[in-house]
Structure formats: structure tokens, C-alpha cells
XYZ file of C-alpha atoms in Angstrom:
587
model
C 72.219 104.520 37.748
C 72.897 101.582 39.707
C 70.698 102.391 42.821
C 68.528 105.315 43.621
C 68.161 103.772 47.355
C 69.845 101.508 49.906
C 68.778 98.382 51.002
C 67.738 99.696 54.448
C 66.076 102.871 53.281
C 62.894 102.051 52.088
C 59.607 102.748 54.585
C 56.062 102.370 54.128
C 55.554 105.922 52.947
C 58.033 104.515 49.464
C 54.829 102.869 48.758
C 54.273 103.000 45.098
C 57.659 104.328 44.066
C 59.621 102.913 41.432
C 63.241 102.330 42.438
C 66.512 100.702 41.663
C 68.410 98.643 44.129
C 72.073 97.039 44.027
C 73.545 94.771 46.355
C 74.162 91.184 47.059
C 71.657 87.999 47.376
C 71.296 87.251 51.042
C 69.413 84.296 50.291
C 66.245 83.386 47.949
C 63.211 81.293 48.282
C 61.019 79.687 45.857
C 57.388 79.316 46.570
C 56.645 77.832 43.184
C 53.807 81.191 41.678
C 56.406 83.705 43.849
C 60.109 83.720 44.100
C 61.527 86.101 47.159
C 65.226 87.290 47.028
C 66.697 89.140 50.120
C 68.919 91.933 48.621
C 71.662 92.982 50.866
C 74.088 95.909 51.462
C 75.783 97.317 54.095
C 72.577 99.640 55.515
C 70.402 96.557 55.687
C 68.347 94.647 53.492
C 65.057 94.907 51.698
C 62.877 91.798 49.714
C 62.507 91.474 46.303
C 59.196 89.896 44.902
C 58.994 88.074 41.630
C 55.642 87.175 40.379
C 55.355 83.854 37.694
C 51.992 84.789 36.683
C 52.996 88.289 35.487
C 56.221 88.130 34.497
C 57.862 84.571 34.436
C 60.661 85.118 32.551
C 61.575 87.424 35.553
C 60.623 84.660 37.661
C 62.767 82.092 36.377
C 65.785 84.482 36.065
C 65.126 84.848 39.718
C 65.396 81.353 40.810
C 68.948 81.416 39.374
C 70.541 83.814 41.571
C 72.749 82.101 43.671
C 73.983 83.119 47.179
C 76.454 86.688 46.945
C 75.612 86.818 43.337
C 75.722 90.893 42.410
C 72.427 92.201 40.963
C 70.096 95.122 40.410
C 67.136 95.204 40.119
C 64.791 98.029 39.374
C 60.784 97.583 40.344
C 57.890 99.560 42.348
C 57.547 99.427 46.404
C 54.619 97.550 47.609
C 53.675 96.773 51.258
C 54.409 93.296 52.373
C 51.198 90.903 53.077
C 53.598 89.262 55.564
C 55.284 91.626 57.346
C 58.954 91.185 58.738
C 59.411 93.451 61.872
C 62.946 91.878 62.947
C 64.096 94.580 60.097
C 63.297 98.538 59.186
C 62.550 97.633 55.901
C 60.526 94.794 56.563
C 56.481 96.752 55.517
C 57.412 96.715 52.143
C 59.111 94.740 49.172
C 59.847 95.649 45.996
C 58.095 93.962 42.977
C 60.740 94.029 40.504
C 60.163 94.838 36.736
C 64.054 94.470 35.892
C 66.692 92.409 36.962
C 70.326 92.435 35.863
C 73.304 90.237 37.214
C 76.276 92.495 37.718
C 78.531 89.862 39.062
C 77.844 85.821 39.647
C 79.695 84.471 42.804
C 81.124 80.839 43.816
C 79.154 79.356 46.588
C 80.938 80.665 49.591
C 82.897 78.910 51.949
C 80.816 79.232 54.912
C 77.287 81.215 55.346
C 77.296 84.896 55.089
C 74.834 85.129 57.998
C 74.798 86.746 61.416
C 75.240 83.345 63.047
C 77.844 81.672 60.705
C 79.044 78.003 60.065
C 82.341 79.266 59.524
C 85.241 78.972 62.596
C 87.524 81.502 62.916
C 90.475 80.528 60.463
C 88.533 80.376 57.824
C 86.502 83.681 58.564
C 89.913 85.079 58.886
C 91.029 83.328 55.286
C 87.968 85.192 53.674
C 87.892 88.083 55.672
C 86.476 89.886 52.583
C 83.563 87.639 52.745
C 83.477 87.846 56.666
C 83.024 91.409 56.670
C 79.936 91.509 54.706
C 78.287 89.687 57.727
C 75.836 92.131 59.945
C 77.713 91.346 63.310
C 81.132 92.861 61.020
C 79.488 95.587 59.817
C 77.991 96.940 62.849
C 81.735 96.800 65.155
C 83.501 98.643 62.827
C 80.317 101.000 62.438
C 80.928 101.330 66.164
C 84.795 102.014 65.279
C 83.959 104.301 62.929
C 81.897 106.297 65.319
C 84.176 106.023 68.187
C 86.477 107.574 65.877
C 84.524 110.652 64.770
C 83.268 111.530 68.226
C 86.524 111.549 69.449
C 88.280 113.970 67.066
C 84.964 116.086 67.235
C 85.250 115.819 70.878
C 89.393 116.682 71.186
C 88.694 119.741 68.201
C 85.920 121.304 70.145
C 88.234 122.038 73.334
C 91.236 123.000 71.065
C 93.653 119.964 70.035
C 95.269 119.727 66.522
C 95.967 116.717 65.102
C 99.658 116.330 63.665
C 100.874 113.127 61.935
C 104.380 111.646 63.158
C 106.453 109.492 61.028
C 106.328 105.469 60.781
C 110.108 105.374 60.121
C 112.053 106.422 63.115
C 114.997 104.927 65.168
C 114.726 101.811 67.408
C 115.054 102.353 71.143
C 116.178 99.965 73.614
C 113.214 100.346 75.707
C 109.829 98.594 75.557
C 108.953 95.987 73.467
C 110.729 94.410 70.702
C 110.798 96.883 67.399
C 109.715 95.989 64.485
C 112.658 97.035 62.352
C 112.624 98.160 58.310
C 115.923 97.441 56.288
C 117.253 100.870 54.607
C 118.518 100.380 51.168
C 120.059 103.662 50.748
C 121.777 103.448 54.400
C 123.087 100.020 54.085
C 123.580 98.458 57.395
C 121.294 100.566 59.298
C 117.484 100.206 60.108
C 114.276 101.998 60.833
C 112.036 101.060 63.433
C 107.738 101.131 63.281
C 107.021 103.116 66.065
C 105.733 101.367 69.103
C 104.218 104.869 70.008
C 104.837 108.613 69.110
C 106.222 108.913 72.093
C 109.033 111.468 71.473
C 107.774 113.368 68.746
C 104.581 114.719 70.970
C 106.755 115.990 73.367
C 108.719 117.509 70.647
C 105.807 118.953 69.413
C 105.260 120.614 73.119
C 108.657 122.089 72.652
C 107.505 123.355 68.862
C 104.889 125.254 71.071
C 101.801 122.659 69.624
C 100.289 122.662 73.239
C 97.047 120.371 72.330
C 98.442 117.249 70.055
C 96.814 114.279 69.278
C 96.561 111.712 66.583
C 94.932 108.377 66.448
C 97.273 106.645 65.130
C 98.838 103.140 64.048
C 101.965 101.896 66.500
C 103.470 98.491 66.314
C 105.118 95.930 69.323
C 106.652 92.329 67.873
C 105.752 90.819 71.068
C 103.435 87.503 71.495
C 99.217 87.945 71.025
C 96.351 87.360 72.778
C 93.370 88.303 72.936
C 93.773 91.923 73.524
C 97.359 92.492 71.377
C 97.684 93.102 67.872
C 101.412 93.068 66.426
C 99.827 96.672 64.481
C 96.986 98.435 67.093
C 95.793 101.846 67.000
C 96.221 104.370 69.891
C 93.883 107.752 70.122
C 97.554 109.198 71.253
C 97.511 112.845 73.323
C 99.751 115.678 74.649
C 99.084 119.125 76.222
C 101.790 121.733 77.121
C 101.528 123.709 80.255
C 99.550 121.283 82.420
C 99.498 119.825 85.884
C 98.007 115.515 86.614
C 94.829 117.025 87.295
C 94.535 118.959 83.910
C 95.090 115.743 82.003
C 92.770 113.453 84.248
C 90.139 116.234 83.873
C 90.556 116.665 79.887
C 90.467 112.306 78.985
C 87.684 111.737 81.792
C 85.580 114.100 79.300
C 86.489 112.816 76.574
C 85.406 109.029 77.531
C 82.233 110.212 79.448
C 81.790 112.303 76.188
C 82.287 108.503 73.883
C 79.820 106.568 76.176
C 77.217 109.472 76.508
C 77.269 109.710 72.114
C 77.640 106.316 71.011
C 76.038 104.532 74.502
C 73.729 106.585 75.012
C 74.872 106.150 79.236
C 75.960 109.027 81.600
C 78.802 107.896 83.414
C 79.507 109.968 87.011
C 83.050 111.205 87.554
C 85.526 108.380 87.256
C 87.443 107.910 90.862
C 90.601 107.913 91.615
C 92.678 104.953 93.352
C 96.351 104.584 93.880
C 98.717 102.003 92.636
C 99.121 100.833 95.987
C 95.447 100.601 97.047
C 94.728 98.567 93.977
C 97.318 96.369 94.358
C 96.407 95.785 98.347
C 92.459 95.856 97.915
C 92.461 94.087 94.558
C 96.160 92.245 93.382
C 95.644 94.439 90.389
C 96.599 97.674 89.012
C 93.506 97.267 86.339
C 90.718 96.510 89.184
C 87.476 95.817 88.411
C 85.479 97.646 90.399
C 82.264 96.296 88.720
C 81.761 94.215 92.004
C 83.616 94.116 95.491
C 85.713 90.799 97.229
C 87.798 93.243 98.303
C 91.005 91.319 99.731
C 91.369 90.692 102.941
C 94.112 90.049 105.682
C 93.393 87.212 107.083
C 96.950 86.688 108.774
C 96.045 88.697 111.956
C 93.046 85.558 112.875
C 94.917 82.723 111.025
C 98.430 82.681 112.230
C 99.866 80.770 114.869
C 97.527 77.881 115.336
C 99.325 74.909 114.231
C 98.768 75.097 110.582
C 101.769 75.427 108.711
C 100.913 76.551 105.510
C 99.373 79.487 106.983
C 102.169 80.276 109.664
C 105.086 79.981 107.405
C 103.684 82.292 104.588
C 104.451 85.822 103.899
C 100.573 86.875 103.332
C 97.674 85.184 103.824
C 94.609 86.702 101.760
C 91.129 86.195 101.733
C 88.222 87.469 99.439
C 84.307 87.023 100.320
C 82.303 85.320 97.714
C 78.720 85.917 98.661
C 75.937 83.375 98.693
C 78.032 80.723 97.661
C 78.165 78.903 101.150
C 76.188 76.440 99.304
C 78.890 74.721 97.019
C 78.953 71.652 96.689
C 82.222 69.747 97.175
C 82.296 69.435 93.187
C 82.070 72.886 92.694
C 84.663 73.620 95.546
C 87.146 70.872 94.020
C 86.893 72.751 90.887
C 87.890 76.341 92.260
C 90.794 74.513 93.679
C 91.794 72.733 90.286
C 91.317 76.492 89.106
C 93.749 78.134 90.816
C 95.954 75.142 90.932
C 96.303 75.566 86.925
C 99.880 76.699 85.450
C 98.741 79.657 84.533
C 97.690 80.730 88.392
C 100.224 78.678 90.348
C 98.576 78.451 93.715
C 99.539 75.383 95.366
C 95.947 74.911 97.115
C 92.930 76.750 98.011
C 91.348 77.078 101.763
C 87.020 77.705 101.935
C 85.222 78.590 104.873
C 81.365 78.157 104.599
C 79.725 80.688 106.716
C 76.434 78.226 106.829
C 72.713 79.654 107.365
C 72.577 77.724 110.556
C 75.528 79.992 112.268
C 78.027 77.335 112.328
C 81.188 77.099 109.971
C 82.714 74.396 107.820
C 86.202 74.435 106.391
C 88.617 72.639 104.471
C 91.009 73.009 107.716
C 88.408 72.370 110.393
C 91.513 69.537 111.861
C 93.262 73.292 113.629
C 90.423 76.015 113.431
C 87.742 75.534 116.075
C 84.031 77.150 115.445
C 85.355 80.115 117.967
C 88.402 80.158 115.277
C 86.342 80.277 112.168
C 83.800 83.200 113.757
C 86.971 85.571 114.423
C 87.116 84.674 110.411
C 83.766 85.695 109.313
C 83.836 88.893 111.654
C 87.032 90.291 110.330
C 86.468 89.781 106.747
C 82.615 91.185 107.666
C 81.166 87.400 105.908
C 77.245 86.669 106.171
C 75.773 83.823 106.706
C 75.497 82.308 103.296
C 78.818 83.457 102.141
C 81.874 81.791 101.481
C 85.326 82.452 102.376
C 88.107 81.914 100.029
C 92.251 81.996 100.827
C 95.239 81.784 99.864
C 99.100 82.451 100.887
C 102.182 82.213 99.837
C 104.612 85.233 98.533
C 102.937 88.052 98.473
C 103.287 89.548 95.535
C 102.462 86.365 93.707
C 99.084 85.527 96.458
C 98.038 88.678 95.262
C 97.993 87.917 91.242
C 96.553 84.351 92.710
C 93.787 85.974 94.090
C 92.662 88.455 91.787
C 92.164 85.793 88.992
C 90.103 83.289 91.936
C 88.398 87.235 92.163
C 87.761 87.335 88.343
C 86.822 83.961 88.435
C 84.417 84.315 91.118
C 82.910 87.737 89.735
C 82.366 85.557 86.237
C 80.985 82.843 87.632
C 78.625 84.849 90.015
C 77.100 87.217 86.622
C 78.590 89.757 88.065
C 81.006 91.166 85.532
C 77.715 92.256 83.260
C 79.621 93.869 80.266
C 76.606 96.427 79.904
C 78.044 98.091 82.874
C 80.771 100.545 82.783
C 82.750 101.335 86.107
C 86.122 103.160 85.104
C 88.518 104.547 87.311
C 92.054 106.038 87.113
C 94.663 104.231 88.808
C 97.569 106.923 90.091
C 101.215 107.102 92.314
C 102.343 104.304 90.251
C 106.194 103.298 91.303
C 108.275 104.920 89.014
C 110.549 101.921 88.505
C 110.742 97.976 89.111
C 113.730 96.058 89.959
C 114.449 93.304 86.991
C 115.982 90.237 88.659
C 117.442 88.964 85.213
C 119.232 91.843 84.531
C 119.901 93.285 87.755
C 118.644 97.068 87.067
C 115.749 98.864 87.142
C 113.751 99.665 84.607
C 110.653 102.084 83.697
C 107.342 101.161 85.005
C 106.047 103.102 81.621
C 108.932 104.614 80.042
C 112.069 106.736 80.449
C 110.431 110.326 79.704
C 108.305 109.846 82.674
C 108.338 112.630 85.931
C 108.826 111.615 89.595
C 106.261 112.888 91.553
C 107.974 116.488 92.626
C 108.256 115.518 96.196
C 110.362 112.613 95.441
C 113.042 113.753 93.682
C 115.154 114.076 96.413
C 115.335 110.343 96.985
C 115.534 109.742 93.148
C 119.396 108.452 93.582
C 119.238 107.527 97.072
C 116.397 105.190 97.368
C 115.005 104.729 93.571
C 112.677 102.122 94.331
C 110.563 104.389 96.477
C 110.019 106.997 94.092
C 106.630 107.260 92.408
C 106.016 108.365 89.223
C 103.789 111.255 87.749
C 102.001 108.343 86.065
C 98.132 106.843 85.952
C 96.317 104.915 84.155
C 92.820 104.978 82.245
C 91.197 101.525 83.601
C 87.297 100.222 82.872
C 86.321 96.839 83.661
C 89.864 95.136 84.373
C 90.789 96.675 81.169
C 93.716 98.937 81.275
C 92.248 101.637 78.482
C 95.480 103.851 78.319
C 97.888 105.504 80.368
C 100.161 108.674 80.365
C 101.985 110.423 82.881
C 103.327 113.841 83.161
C 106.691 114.476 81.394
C 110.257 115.102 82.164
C 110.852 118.308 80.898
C 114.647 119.107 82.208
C 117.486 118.011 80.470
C 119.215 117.406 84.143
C 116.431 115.151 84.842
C 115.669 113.093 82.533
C 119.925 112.909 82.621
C 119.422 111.149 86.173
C 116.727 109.329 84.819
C 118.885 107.545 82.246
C 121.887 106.990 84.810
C 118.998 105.127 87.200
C 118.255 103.157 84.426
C 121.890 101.849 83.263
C 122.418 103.776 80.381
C 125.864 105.252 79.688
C 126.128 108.811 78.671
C 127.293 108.000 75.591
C 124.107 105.417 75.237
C 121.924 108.185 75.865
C 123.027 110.409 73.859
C 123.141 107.953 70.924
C 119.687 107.064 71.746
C 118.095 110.180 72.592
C 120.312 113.190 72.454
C 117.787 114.580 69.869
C 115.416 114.930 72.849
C 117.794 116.256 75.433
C 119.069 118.798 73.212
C 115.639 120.169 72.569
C 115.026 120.521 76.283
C 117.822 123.161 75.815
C 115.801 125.190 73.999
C 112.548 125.961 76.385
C 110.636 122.852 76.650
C 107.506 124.129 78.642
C 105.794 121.604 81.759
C 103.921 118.892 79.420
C 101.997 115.497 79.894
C 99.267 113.244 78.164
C 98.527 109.946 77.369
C 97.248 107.462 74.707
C 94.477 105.640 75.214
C 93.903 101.923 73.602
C 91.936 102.582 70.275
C 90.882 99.140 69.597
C 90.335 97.910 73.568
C 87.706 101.179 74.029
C 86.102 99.628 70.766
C 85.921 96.304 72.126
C 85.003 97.414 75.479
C 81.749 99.682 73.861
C 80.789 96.650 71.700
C 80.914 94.204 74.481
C 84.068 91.377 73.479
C 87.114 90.479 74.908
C 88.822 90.441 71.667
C 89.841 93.391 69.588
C 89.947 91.351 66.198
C 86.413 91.775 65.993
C 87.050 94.955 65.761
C 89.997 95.424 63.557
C 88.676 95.275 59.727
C 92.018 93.211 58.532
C 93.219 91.538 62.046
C 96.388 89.251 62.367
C 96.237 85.563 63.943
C 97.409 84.622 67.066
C 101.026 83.409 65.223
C 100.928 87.480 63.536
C 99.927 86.151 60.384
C 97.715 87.510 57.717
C 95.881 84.038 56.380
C 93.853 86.264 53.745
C 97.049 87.817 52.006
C 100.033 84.929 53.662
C 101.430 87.358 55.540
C 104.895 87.679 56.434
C 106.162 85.981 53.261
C 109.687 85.560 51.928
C 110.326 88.464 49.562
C 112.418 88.012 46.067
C 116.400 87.718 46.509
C 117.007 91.064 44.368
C 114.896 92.830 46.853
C 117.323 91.391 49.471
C 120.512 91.929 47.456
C 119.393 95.834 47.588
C 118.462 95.644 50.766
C 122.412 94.187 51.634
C 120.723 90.968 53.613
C 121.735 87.828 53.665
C 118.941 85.257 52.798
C 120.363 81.894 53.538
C 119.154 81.813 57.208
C 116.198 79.014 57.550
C 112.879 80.334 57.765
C 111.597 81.008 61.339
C 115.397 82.214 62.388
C 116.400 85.462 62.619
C 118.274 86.878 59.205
């Protein structure tokens, strides 16, 4: 028997048991007539006490253990004379009658500790070694519960979870495919799924009418933060629904995740459209944590001599309260902030609205005091609060000032990650006009419904249509989205025209689909919802690696395994490819 306990099982009441322990050395210190090791497994850890006056051949043993080393040891549970209560086990140790090494280790690379000397590439080179680290263990413990709650959720109100195949056709559509060589097709490829998009709304044709699967899908698009080249989706379909039946059906399933694993009641989520967002906020993923709502500031700015102002398309304004009192410094460095490549704003305008009732601006040379009042009236400013602008374009003043709006909300502690405020963003536009390629193309994808009471404008004025579509947001984090499904072969015929394809391209593409809607497709919709972001989001990061137990880099390389890697030229003579392209060009 190699352990008849954990490391974070035993209590006080253990007292005088004999037990048997297995796990790694934490760390060990030698107090010359004691030696203390800190065994360590994944459910905590518990002391071990060696004792040179009764058993110093133990002792010395002991003091040879090095960091990771593999032991068990096998002793009687004491309570501590010094107790430890930073950890559960931490009223007792165990004074150990046996010890045996089941495995010596190399000194590690970097310290196997909850704070760490190790950076990120080389946590990510050992990632077997990072993972025994507490902060590890206890996100994809979070994961792992996120997981179980949600498939005990979805089975208690009927769903059925159906696996979809990883090898399927590449689609035009979307982001770029991964795509898989087939050696007994040569020529022709497979594609990783980006989602199972088409096969759950097969499945609503097979008469499945409560699908879901959480389930791997794959994009070969640049990372950040938030983007994995492989992520996981909790990915949904019902049959026979309306918007409202979907909305309904998620919104209890997250307030069901943060009431389980959060231990937080979260009121009904509310509902904003795309357009309100994108007027209110510059965003269709709002946080609604705080307000600096926008602001029109055109109809008390225009027209007085100030050029920047009169020539632009929209002038916006947000309300950053109590900060009246920056300092130029702190002023010059919001400007430098939005002036940044990322943000593109050419300049930034400030109002103070000072204590004393008067005003200072950065464009006091053609706004009077009288001027400056209209300005803290219509944006409904305090005294104390500062006034922030900026115009230009509008569609790009708007992205402008929503990051200024993160920015401020950041530096202000307002964006506390311990709160939750989602909402569901709705009446998206069904499609966007691509400059570049002169042709519209899906807000979300191709299967999606207009909203019923614009399909009569669906040829005649496209770009006014809006979709069936919303989105799961919490924080400024888009969560998931779905939309309710074209389930006519007519439509989603029209749909394809709109978007440029030829009938035979659609066909090719997805005649599989169309065909089935010949055969009593019923009224369907869902959505997927962001696995690893609703991880993230519960365990309080910006970054989903930390939550991903074998993440790639930001280049979509595995440094543990070297990962992509050139692969043997008799793999690629069955495989009909031609390996004398240069490595980073495409083959």
C-alpha cells in the first residue's frame, strides 16, 4: 500500500493513528535534534517529523531528500507543538517510523512554490513541473468543476450529449482551418472543426432536440491573451424553440455555474441591443460593471470656432468621476494613451468640472465658462468630475473611447473582477460590408436567421437586416453567442446568394445541409459558450492558459513537446506532399 491517506486529509481527531503517506518533498528543514519534511500531493500537504534522538538513522535519511524527490513514508499522527493554520492539515504531523524513496528528482528548474522564480517560458517548458504548483492545481480544479456542474446542470433539464467528428470538410467561412492531409484520398484534406456547427443542426433534423457537447474546436488565427489555436466550447442546440427559449435555458445554466462553484446569486441577466451597446458603450461586449456612458457632445460643441470639433463626424464624451483633480502628468498620460497605435486617436480634449464651480479645459482659447457649463449639464458632470472627448469617424471614436472607458474603469478600481455583471447583447446586424472584398459577409455565420420581420428587405436593403443573433457577455468578455437557425432550404439559399456564393459553391460546400432541410428540419437555435474564457472569468485572469492544463505560446507552439515539428519524409511521401518548401512557408 502506498498511502492509506492524502496529504490534506489528516485532522486532529487522526491523532494517534498510524498511516502511510506518498507524495513529493515540498521542501525540508533541518533543525539539527529534528528534521521536518513537507510532503506534498495534489489535496494539500501534511509535515513529516524525524526525531535524531530516537531514530537517527531515520533522521539522517531524512536530511537527504532533496526537493520533488518521491517518498513514502509510513509513521503515527501527532499534534503539532507549533501549529500551522495557513493549511487544514497544519494541528498535526506525522512522526515517521519508515521512510522509502520511490523516485529521486534533479533539482528543478525553478521553485515548485505558489509564488515561483520561474517566468513564463520556462513554466511553459516544464509544464509537468508547473502543474504541480498549488495556484495550477486549484484552476483546473475550478475547470474541472465548471465542467461537472455544467453537464449535471444541461442533464437535469433534458440535453444529451452527442460527440461530432474532428475530421470534417473545410468551409470558406470563418477563420483559417486547420487542415489534415488524407493519405487514402490523395489530394484532398480534412479540416479540425472550428465548431460543430453543422452537425448540431443536423442533429435537430435527426429529431435530437436538446444537444450539447463540450467540446475541442480549432481556428489557425493569431493569439492573445484570450485565443488558443485548440479551445474548448460547452457547444448547445435545442429544436423547436423561439430567442427567448434559448436566452431563458443558458441564463440558468450560468446563474446555475456561479451559484455552485461561486457560491454568488446573480439576478436575471438584462438584455441590451447591438445598437444600444455600440451607442452607449463603442462595444458590443460592454462592461456594465461601472457607467461613463458615452455621450454626445456635438449638440454643445459644434460651431464655435474649433475645427477639430466642427469638421468631425461624432464628437463623444464619457464622465470620469472624481478625477477633476489630475494633474497635468496624469492628463498628458491619458493623452499618450489613446494616442498609442493600437487606439489611434489623434488627441484627447478634458474638461475639469472644479469644486469651486468654474471649468478648466484643454480648449479654454474657444469655449467660454458659459460654454463649458452647457458641457457639464448635458453630460449630467459634478463638480469633481472630469470630462473626457474625442471625435473623429464615428465608428472608429467609438472603439477610441471605449478603450479611454476601459482605461478609465481600470485605473479608477472599478473593474473589481469579484464582481459579475453579465448581460446578453441582441438585434445584432445580420451582415457587415467588407471593403477589401467588396461583399458582405456574416456577422456570425451563414446558418444564421433574419429576424422574421426583416426578411422582406433581405435582398433589397441587406445591410439593414438584423439577425436572430445575441451574445452571452460578462465583464467585457464576450462568453458565447448563438442565434436562432435557418431552417428553410429557400432561405438559407438567399442567404448564400447575399453572401457571394455561386450555386454551384454552395452546393459544393454545403449541399449536405440544404438537402437535409428537405427532409423536415423543425425551428432550431443555440449557442456555444467559451469553455476556457467562463473558467478564466470564475478564477479571476485575463488569460485562459492558466487555465488550459497543456496551453500553446503566443507563436502556437508547444515548448514542452516542440510543437509543430517537421515530420519524417516517408510520412510525407504517403501523405503525397511535397517537402522542399522552407520552413515557415506554406507546403
Amino acid at each position: 500500500m502506498h498511502r492509506s491517506h492524502t496529504c490534506g486529509e489528516l485532522r486532529i481527531d487522526h491523532v494517534s493513528q498510524e498511516v502511510t503517506l506518498s507524495g513529493w518533498v515540498q521542501r525540508s528543514r533541518d533543525l539539527g535534534g529534528m528534521t521536518f519534511v513537507d510532503l506534498r500531493d495534489r489535496y494539500g500537504i501534511t509535515q513529516l517529523a524525524f526525531n535524531m534522538d530516537s531514530r537517527a538513522e531515520l533522521c539522517e535519511q531524512a536530511r537527504k531528500l532533496g526537493r520533488e524527490f518521491v517518498i513514502k513514508a509510513t509513521g503515527t499522527v501527532i499534534e503539532r507543538s507549533s501549529k500551522n493554520k495557513n493549511i487544514p492539515t497544519g494541528e498535526i504531523e506525522i512522526d515517521v517510523t519508515s521512510l522509502e524513496v520511490l523516485n529521486a528528482s534533479k533539482t528543478p528548474p525553478f521553485t515548485i512554490e505558489d509564488e515561483t522564480d520561474g517566468g513564463d517560458d520556462l513554466r511553459m517548458q516544464y509544464r509537468y513541473l508547473d502543474l504541480r504548483r498549488g495556484p495550477v492545481m486549484s484552476n483546473l480544479m475550478l475547470r474541472h468543476r465548471m465542467s461537472i456542474e455544467s453537464r449535471k446542470y444541461l442533464d437535469s433539464i433534458g440535453f444529451m450529449e452527442v460527440e461530432t467528428p474532428y475530421l470534417i470538410k473545410s468551409t470558406p467561412e470563418g477563420a483559417r482551418d486547420f487542415v489534415v492531409p488524407s493519405r487514402m484520398n490523395p489530394g484532398q484534406f480534412y479540416a479540425l472543426p472550428q465548431s460543430p456547427q453543422t452537425f448540431k443542426q443536423l442533429l435537430m433534423v435527426s429529431g435530437y432536440d436538446k444537444y450539447y457537447q463540450i467540446v475541442k474546436c480549432f481556428r489557425d488565427e493569431d493569439l492573445r491573451a484570450d485565443r488558443q489555436p485548440e479551445f474548448t466550447q460547452i457547444d448547445c442546440e435545442m429544436a423547436f424553440v423561439e430567442q427567448e427559449d434559448v436566452l431563458n435555458t443558458f441564463e440558468g445554466m450560468v446563474r446555475h455555474l456561479f451559484q455552485e462553484v461561486k457560491g454568488i446569486e446573480v439576478p436575471e441577466f438584462p438584455r441590451m441591443t447591438y445598437a444600444e451597446a455600440m451607442e452607449q458603450y463603442g462595444s458590443d461586449k460592454p462592461d456594465i460593471r461601472f457607467e461613463m456612458k458615452f455621450v454626445d457632445m456635438a449638440p454643445v460643441t459644434k460651431d464655435k470656432g474649433f475645427n477639430v470639433f466642427d469638421s468631425a463626424e461624432a464628437v463623444l464624451g464619457i464622465v470620469a468621476p472624481g478625477c477633476a483633480e489630475y494633474s497635468r502628468k496624469q492628463l498628458d498620460a491619458l493623452t499618450n494613451f489613446v494616442k498609442r497605435p493600437q487606439i489611434g486617436a489623434k488627441g484627447l480634449v478634458y474638461c475639469k468640472v472644479n469644486a469651486d464651480g468654474t471649468f478648466k479645459s484643454s480648449v479654454d482659447k474657444f469655449y467660454s465658462q458659459e460654454d463649458q457649463k452647457a458641457w457639464m449639464e448635458h453630460t449630467g458632470a459634478k463638480e469633481g468630475d472630469l470630462i473626457l472627448m474625442l471625435s473623429g469617424d464615428l465608428d472608429k471614436t467609438r472603439k477610441q473611447l471605449n478603450e479611454l472607458r476601459l482605461h478609465m474603469g481600470s485605473e479608477l478600481g472599478l473593474r473589481d473582477p469579484e464582481v459579475f455583471k453579465p448581460l446578453w447583447v441582441v438585434d445584432f446586424p445580420l451582415l457587415e460590408w467588407d471593403e477589401d472584398t467588396e461583399r458582405y459577409h456574416a456577422m456570425h455565420h451563414p446558418f444564421t436567421s433574419p429576424k422574421p420581420e426583416h426578411m422582406d428587405i433581405l435582398e433589397s436593403d441587406p445591410g439593414k437586416v438584423n439577425a436572430n443573433a445575441y451574445d452571452m457577455v460578462i465583464n467585457g468578455v464576450e462568453i458565447g453567442g448563438g442565434s436562432i437557425r435557418i431552417h428553410d432550404r429557400g432561405i438559407q439559399s438567399r442567404m448564400f446568394d447575399l453572401l457571394g456564393f455561386t450555386k454551384e459553391e454552395a452546393l459544393a460546400q454545403f449541399g449536405f445541409l440544404m438537402n437535409a432541410f428537405e427532409y423536415g428540419a423543425p425551428p432550431h437555435g443555440g449557442l456555444a459558450l467559451g469553455f476556457d474564457r467562463l473558467c478564466s472569468l470564475f478564477g479571476g485572469s485575463d488569460s485562459i492558459r492558466d487555465f488550459i492544463a497543456f496551453p500553446k505560446n503566443n507563436s502556437g507552439r508547444d515548448v514542452m513537446i516542440d510543437a509543430p515539428a517537421p515530420v519524417d519524409q516517408a510520412q510525407l511521401d504517403e501523405l503525397f506532399l511535397d517537402s522542399t518548401a522552407p520552413q515557415g512557408e506554406e507546403v
